[in-house]
CSV table of C-alpha atoms in Angstrom, one decimal:
chain,number,residue,atom,x,y,z
A,1,UNK,CA,0.0,0.0,0.0
A,2,UNK,CA,1.9,3.1,-1.2
A,3,UNK,CA,2.1,6.0,1.2
A,4,UNK,CA,3.0,9.6,0.4
A,5,UNK,CA,4.0,12.2,3.0
A,6,UNK,CA,3.6,15.6,1.2
A,7,UNK,CA,5.8,17.2,3.9
A,8,UNK,CA,8.7,15.3,2.3
A,9,UNK,CA,7.5,14.3,-1.2
A,10,UNK,CA,6.4,16.7,-4.0
A,11,UNK,CA,2.7,16.6,-4.9
A,12,UNK,CA,3.7,16.0,-8.5
A,13,UNK,CA,5.2,12.6,-7.5
A,14,UNK,CA,1.9,11.5,-5.9
A,15,UNK,CA,-0.2,12.5,-8.9
A,16,UNK,CA,2.3,10.8,-11.3
A,17,UNK,CA,2.0,7.6,-9.3
A,18,UNK,CA,-1.8,7.7,-9.4
A,19,UNK,CA,-1.7,8.3,-13.2
A,20,UNK,CA,0.7,5.4,-13.7
A,21,UNK,CA,-1.4,2.6,-12.1
A,22,UNK,CA,-2.0,-0.1,-14.6
A,23,UNK,CA,-4.9,-2.6,-14.9
A,24,UNK,CA,-2.5,-5.4,-13.6
A,25,UNK,CA,-1.1,-3.4,-10.7
A,26,UNK,CA,-1.4,-4.8,-7.2
A,27,UNK,CA,-1.0,-1.5,-5.4
A,28,UNK,CA,-4.2,0.4,-6.0
A,29,UNK,CA,-4.7,1.8,-2.5
A,30,UNK,CA,-2.8,5.0,-1.5
A,31,UNK,CA,-2.5,6.9,1.7
A,32,UNK,CA,-1.6,10.6,1.7
A,33,UNK,CA,-0.3,12.3,4.8
A,34,UNK,CA,0.4,16.0,5.6
A,35,UNK,CA,-1.5,17.5,2.6
A,36,UNK,CA,-1.5,20.8,4.6
A,37,UNK,CA,-4.1,22.5,2.2
A,38,UNK,CA,-2.2,21.6,-1.0
A,39,UNK,CA,-4.0,22.3,-4.2
A,40,UNK,CA,-4.9,19.7,-6.9
A,41,UNK,CA,-4.3,16.7,-4.8
A,42,UNK,CA,-5.3,13.5,-6.6
A,43,UNK,CA,-6.5,15.4,-9.6
A,44,UNK,CA,-7.1,13.7,-12.9
A,45,UNK,CA,-7.4,10.2,-11.5
A,46,UNK,CA,-8.6,7.9,-14.2
A,47,UNK,CA,-8.0,4.4,-12.6
A,48,UNK,CA,-10.1,2.4,-10.1
A,49,UNK,CA,-7.8,3.3,-7.2
A,50,UNK,CA,-8.6,4.3,-3.6
A,51,UNK,CA,-6.9,7.4,-2.2
A,52,UNK,CA,-7.2,8.3,1.5
A,53,UNK,CA,-6.0,11.8,2.2
A,54,UNK,CA,-5.3,12.4,5.9
A,55,UNK,CA,-5.8,16.2,6.4
A,56,UNK,CA,-7.3,19.2,4.7
A,57,UNK,CA,-6.8,20.0,1.0
A,58,UNK,CA,-7.0,23.2,-1.1
A,59,UNK,CA,-8.4,23.9,-4.5
A,60,UNK,CA,-9.7,21.3,-6.9
A,61,UNK,CA,-8.9,18.1,-5.0
A,62,UNK,CA,-10.1,15.1,-7.0
A,63,UNK,CA,-10.9,17.3,-9.9
A,64,UNK,CA,-11.8,15.4,-13.1
A,65,UNK,CA,-12.0,12.1,-11.2
A,66,UNK,CA,-12.9,9.2,-13.4
A,67,UNK,CA,-13.3,6.0,-11.6
A,68,UNK,CA,-11.3,6.5,-8.4
A,69,UNK,CA,-12.5,6.5,-4.8
A,70,UNK,CA,-11.0,9.5,-3.0
A,71,UNK,CA,-11.6,10.1,0.7
A,72,UNK,CA,-10.6,13.4,2.4
A,73,UNK,CA,-10.2,13.0,6.1
A,74,UNK,CA,-10.6,16.8,6.6
A,75,UNK,CA,-12.1,19.7,4.8
A,76,UNK,CA,-11.7,20.7,1.2
A,77,UNK,CA,-11.2,24.0,-0.6
A,78,UNK,CA,-13.0,25.4,-3.6
A,79,UNK,CA,-13.9,23.1,-6.5
A,80,UNK,CA,-13.6,19.6,-4.9
A,81,UNK,CA,-14.6,17.0,-7.5
A,82,UNK,CA,-14.9,19.6,-10.1
A,83,UNK,CA,-15.8,18.1,-13.5
A,84,UNK,CA,-15.9,14.6,-12.0
A,85,UNK,CA,-16.8,11.9,-14.6
A,86,UNK,CA,-17.3,8.8,-12.4
A,87,UNK,CA,-16.2,7.2,-9.1
A,88,UNK,CA,-16.7,8.5,-5.6
A,89,UNK,CA,-15.4,11.4,-3.6
A,90,UNK,CA,-16.0,11.7,0.1
A,91,UNK,CA,-15.2,14.8,2.2
A,92,UNK,CA,-15.4,14.0,5.9
A,93,UNK,CA,-15.4,17.7,6.8
A,94,UNK,CA,-16.7,20.9,5.1
A,95,UNK,CA,-16.3,21.9,1.5
A,96,UNK,CA,-15.8,25.4,0.1
A,97,UNK,CA,-17.3,27.0,-2.9
A,98,UNK,CA,-18.6,25.2,-6.1
A,99,UNK,CA,-18.2,21.7,-4.8
A,100,UNK,CA,-18.9,19.2,-7.6
A,101,UNK,CA,-19.1,22.0,-10.3
A,102,UNK,CA,-19.8,20.8,-13.8
A,103,UNK,CA,-19.7,17.2,-12.7
A,104,UNK,CA,-20.8,14.7,-15.3
A,105,UNK,CA,-21.1,11.6,-13.1
A,106,UNK,CA,-20.1,9.7,-10.0
A,107,UNK,CA,-21.0,10.5,-6.4
A,108,UNK,CA,-19.8,13.3,-4.2
A,109,UNK,CA,-20.5,13.0,-0.4
A,110,UNK,CA,-19.9,15.9,1.9
A,111,UNK,CA,-20.2,15.0,5.6
A,112,UNK,CA,-20.2,18.7,6.8
A,113,UNK,CA,-21.5,21.9,5.1
A,114,UNK,CA,-20.9,23.1,1.6
A,115,UNK,CA,-20.4,26.8,0.8
A,116,UNK,CA,-21.9,28.8,-2.1
A,117,UNK,CA,-22.6,27.4,-5.6
A,118,UNK,CA,-22.5,23.8,-4.6
A,119,UNK,CA,-23.3,21.8,-7.8
A,120,UNK,CA,-23.2,24.7,-10.1
A,121,UNK,CA,-23.7,23.6,-13.7
A,122,UNK,CA,-23.9,20.0,-12.7
A,123,UNK,CA,-24.3,17.7,-15.7
A,124,UNK,CA,-25.1,14.3,-14.2
A,125,UNK,CA,-23.2,14.1,-10.9
A,126,UNK,CA,-25.0,13.0,-7.7
A,127,UNK,CA,-24.2,15.1,-4.6
A,128,UNK,CA,-25.2,14.4,-1.1
A,129,UNK,CA,-24.5,17.0,1.6
A,130,UNK,CA,-25.1,16.0,5.2
A,131,UNK,CA,-25.0,19.6,6.4
A,132,UNK,CA,-26.2,22.8,4.7
A,133,UNK,CA,-25.3,24.5,1.4
A,134,UNK,CA,-24.7,28.2,0.6
A,135,UNK,CA,-26.3,30.6,-1.8
A,136,UNK,CA,-26.7,30.1,-5.6
A,137,UNK,CA,-26.3,26.3,-5.3
A,138,UNK,CA,-27.3,24.3,-8.4
A,139,UNK,CA,-27.1,27.4,-10.5
A,140,UNK,CA,-27.8,26.3,-14.1
A,141,UNK,CA,-27.7,22.7,-13.0
A,142,UNK,CA,-28.5,20.6,-16.1
A,143,UNK,CA,-28.9,17.0,-14.8
A,144,UNK,CA,-28.1,14.8,-11.8
A,145,UNK,CA,-29.3,14.9,-8.2
A,146,UNK,CA,-28.5,17.2,-5.2
A,147,UNK,CA,-29.6,15.8,-1.8
A,148,UNK,CA,-29.2,18.2,1.2
A,149,UNK,CA,-30.0,17.0,4.7
A,150,UNK,CA,-29.6,20.5,6.1
A,151,UNK,CA,-30.7,24.0,4.8
A,152,UNK,CA,-30.1,25.8,1.5
A,153,UNK,CA,-29.2,29.4,1.1
A,154,UNK,CA,-30.6,32.0,-1.2
A,155,UNK,CA,-31.4,31.5,-4.9
A,156,UNK,CA,-31.4,27.7,-4.9
A,157,UNK,CA,-31.6,26.3,-8.4
A,158,UNK,CA,-31.4,29.6,-10.2
A,159,UNK,CA,-31.8,29.1,-14.0
A,160,UNK,CA,-32.2,25.4,-13.4
A,161,UNK,CA,-32.5,22.9,-16.2
A,162,UNK,CA,-33.4,19.3,-15.4
A,163,UNK,CA,-31.4,18.5,-12.3
A,164,UNK,CA,-33.4,17.3,-9.3
A,165,UNK,CA,-32.9,19.1,-5.9
A,166,UNK,CA,-34.0,17.5,-2.6
A,167,UNK,CA,-33.7,19.5,0.6
A,168,UNK,CA,-34.7,18.3,4.0
A,169,UNK,CA,-34.3,21.6,5.8
A,170,UNK,CA,-35.2,25.2,5.2
A,171,UNK,CA,-34.7,26.9,1.8
A,172,UNK,CA,-34.0,30.7,2.2
A,173,UNK,CA,-35.2,31.5,-1.4
A,174,UNK,CA,-35.5,29.9,-4.8
A,175,UNK,CA,-33.7,31.3,-7.9
A,176,UNK,CA,-35.3,32.2,-11.2
A,177,UNK,CA,-37.5,29.5,-12.7
A,178,UNK,CA,-37.0,27.1,-9.7
A,179,UNK,CA,-40.1,25.9,-8.0
A,180,UNK,CA,-41.1,23.2,-5.5
A,181,UNK,CA,-42.5,20.1,-7.0
A,182,UNK,CA,-44.3,17.0,-5.9
A,183,UNK,CA,-42.3,14.1,-4.4
A,184,UNK,CA,-43.5,11.1,-6.3
A,185,UNK,CA,-42.5,7.5,-5.6
A,186,UNK,CA,-39.7,7.5,-8.1
A,187,UNK,CA,-38.2,10.5,-6.4
A,188,UNK,CA,-38.4,8.8,-3.0
A,189,UNK,CA,-36.6,5.9,-4.5
A,190,UNK,CA,-33.8,8.2,-5.8
A,191,UNK,CA,-33.3,9.8,-2.4
A,192,UNK,CA,-33.3,6.4,-0.6
A,193,UNK,CA,-30.7,5.0,-3.1
A,194,UNK,CA,-28.4,8.0,-2.7
A,195,UNK,CA,-28.7,8.0,1.1
A,196,UNK,CA,-27.7,4.3,1.1
A,197,UNK,CA,-24.8,4.9,-1.2
A,198,UNK,CA,-23.6,7.7,1.0
A,199,UNK,CA,-23.8,5.5,4.1
A,200,UNK,CA,-26.5,7.7,5.8
A,201,UNK,CA,-29.0,6.0,8.1
A,202,UNK,CA,-31.9,7.2,10.2
A,203,UNK,CA,-33.1,9.6,7.6
A,204,UNK,CA,-36.3,9.0,5.7
A,205,UNK,CA,-36.8,10.1,2.0
A,206,UNK,CA,-40.3,11.4,3.0
A,207,UNK,CA,-38.6,14.1,5.0
A,208,UNK,CA,-37.3,15.8,1.9
A,209,UNK,CA,-38.9,18.3,-0.5
A,210,UNK,CA,-38.2,18.4,-4.2
A,211,UNK,CA,-37.3,21.4,-6.3
A,212,UNK,CA,-37.0,21.6,-10.1
A,213,UNK,CA,-37.3,23.8,-13.1
A,214,UNK,CA,-40.6,25.5,-14.0
A,215,UNK,CA,-39.3,25.4,-17.7
A,216,UNK,CA,-40.3,29.0,-18.4
A,217,UNK,CA,-36.8,30.2,-19.3
A,218,UNK,CA,-36.0,27.5,-21.9
A,219,UNK,CA,-37.0,29.8,-24.7
A,220,UNK,CA,-37.1,33.6,-24.7
A,221,UNK,CA,-40.5,35.1,-24.0
A,222,UNK,CA,-41.1,38.8,-23.6
A,223,UNK,CA,-43.3,38.3,-20.6
A,224,UNK,CA,-40.3,36.8,-18.7
A,225,UNK,CA,-37.8,39.5,-19.7
A,226,UNK,CA,-37.2,40.6,-16.2
A,227,UNK,CA,-36.2,37.1,-15.2
A,228,UNK,CA,-33.3,36.8,-17.6
């Protein structure tokens, strides 16, 4: 099991090792110590490896992840799991701005809170936040699911497309063209599945409310000019 101490080893060496793993490799589990807020830790992983990061990270940790399982035993700076394609990223602490931005697939789990613009322009990623999220989250979110066990800040889902938003707590305000929608059986099933995948127990899907697009901004209409 390879171990990298970033107090002694350059970050580039870690990322090169992660990118060099082959299908026949025996060492597919990595431990990373003393990240000390380093940026771009485990970025661009495109192999089915497991990376355990023991400490806080900076910008873009696990960005562009495609198939890896990356666990941050600490908090993460802006852009964690940005543009993720597949795999799983878990942040045991809090996450800063635009967590999971533009993500195309995979699962991002945040055990603490996420700051503003969580899930901005998400394109198929699933995001589960055990705490609360900040303002402008899911702005222009195109597809995927955002599940929030806590509260949501202002302008949730502004200019939303077809992503599904599920919030258990309070929503300060909804963004343009975002409305509350009925929780149908298929949506309860989605929430139940994501809670299970995130390892969350004791929470019922029926406790969530669903939000989605009113579909009034898909095409320009003069009556909606003030909303653009």
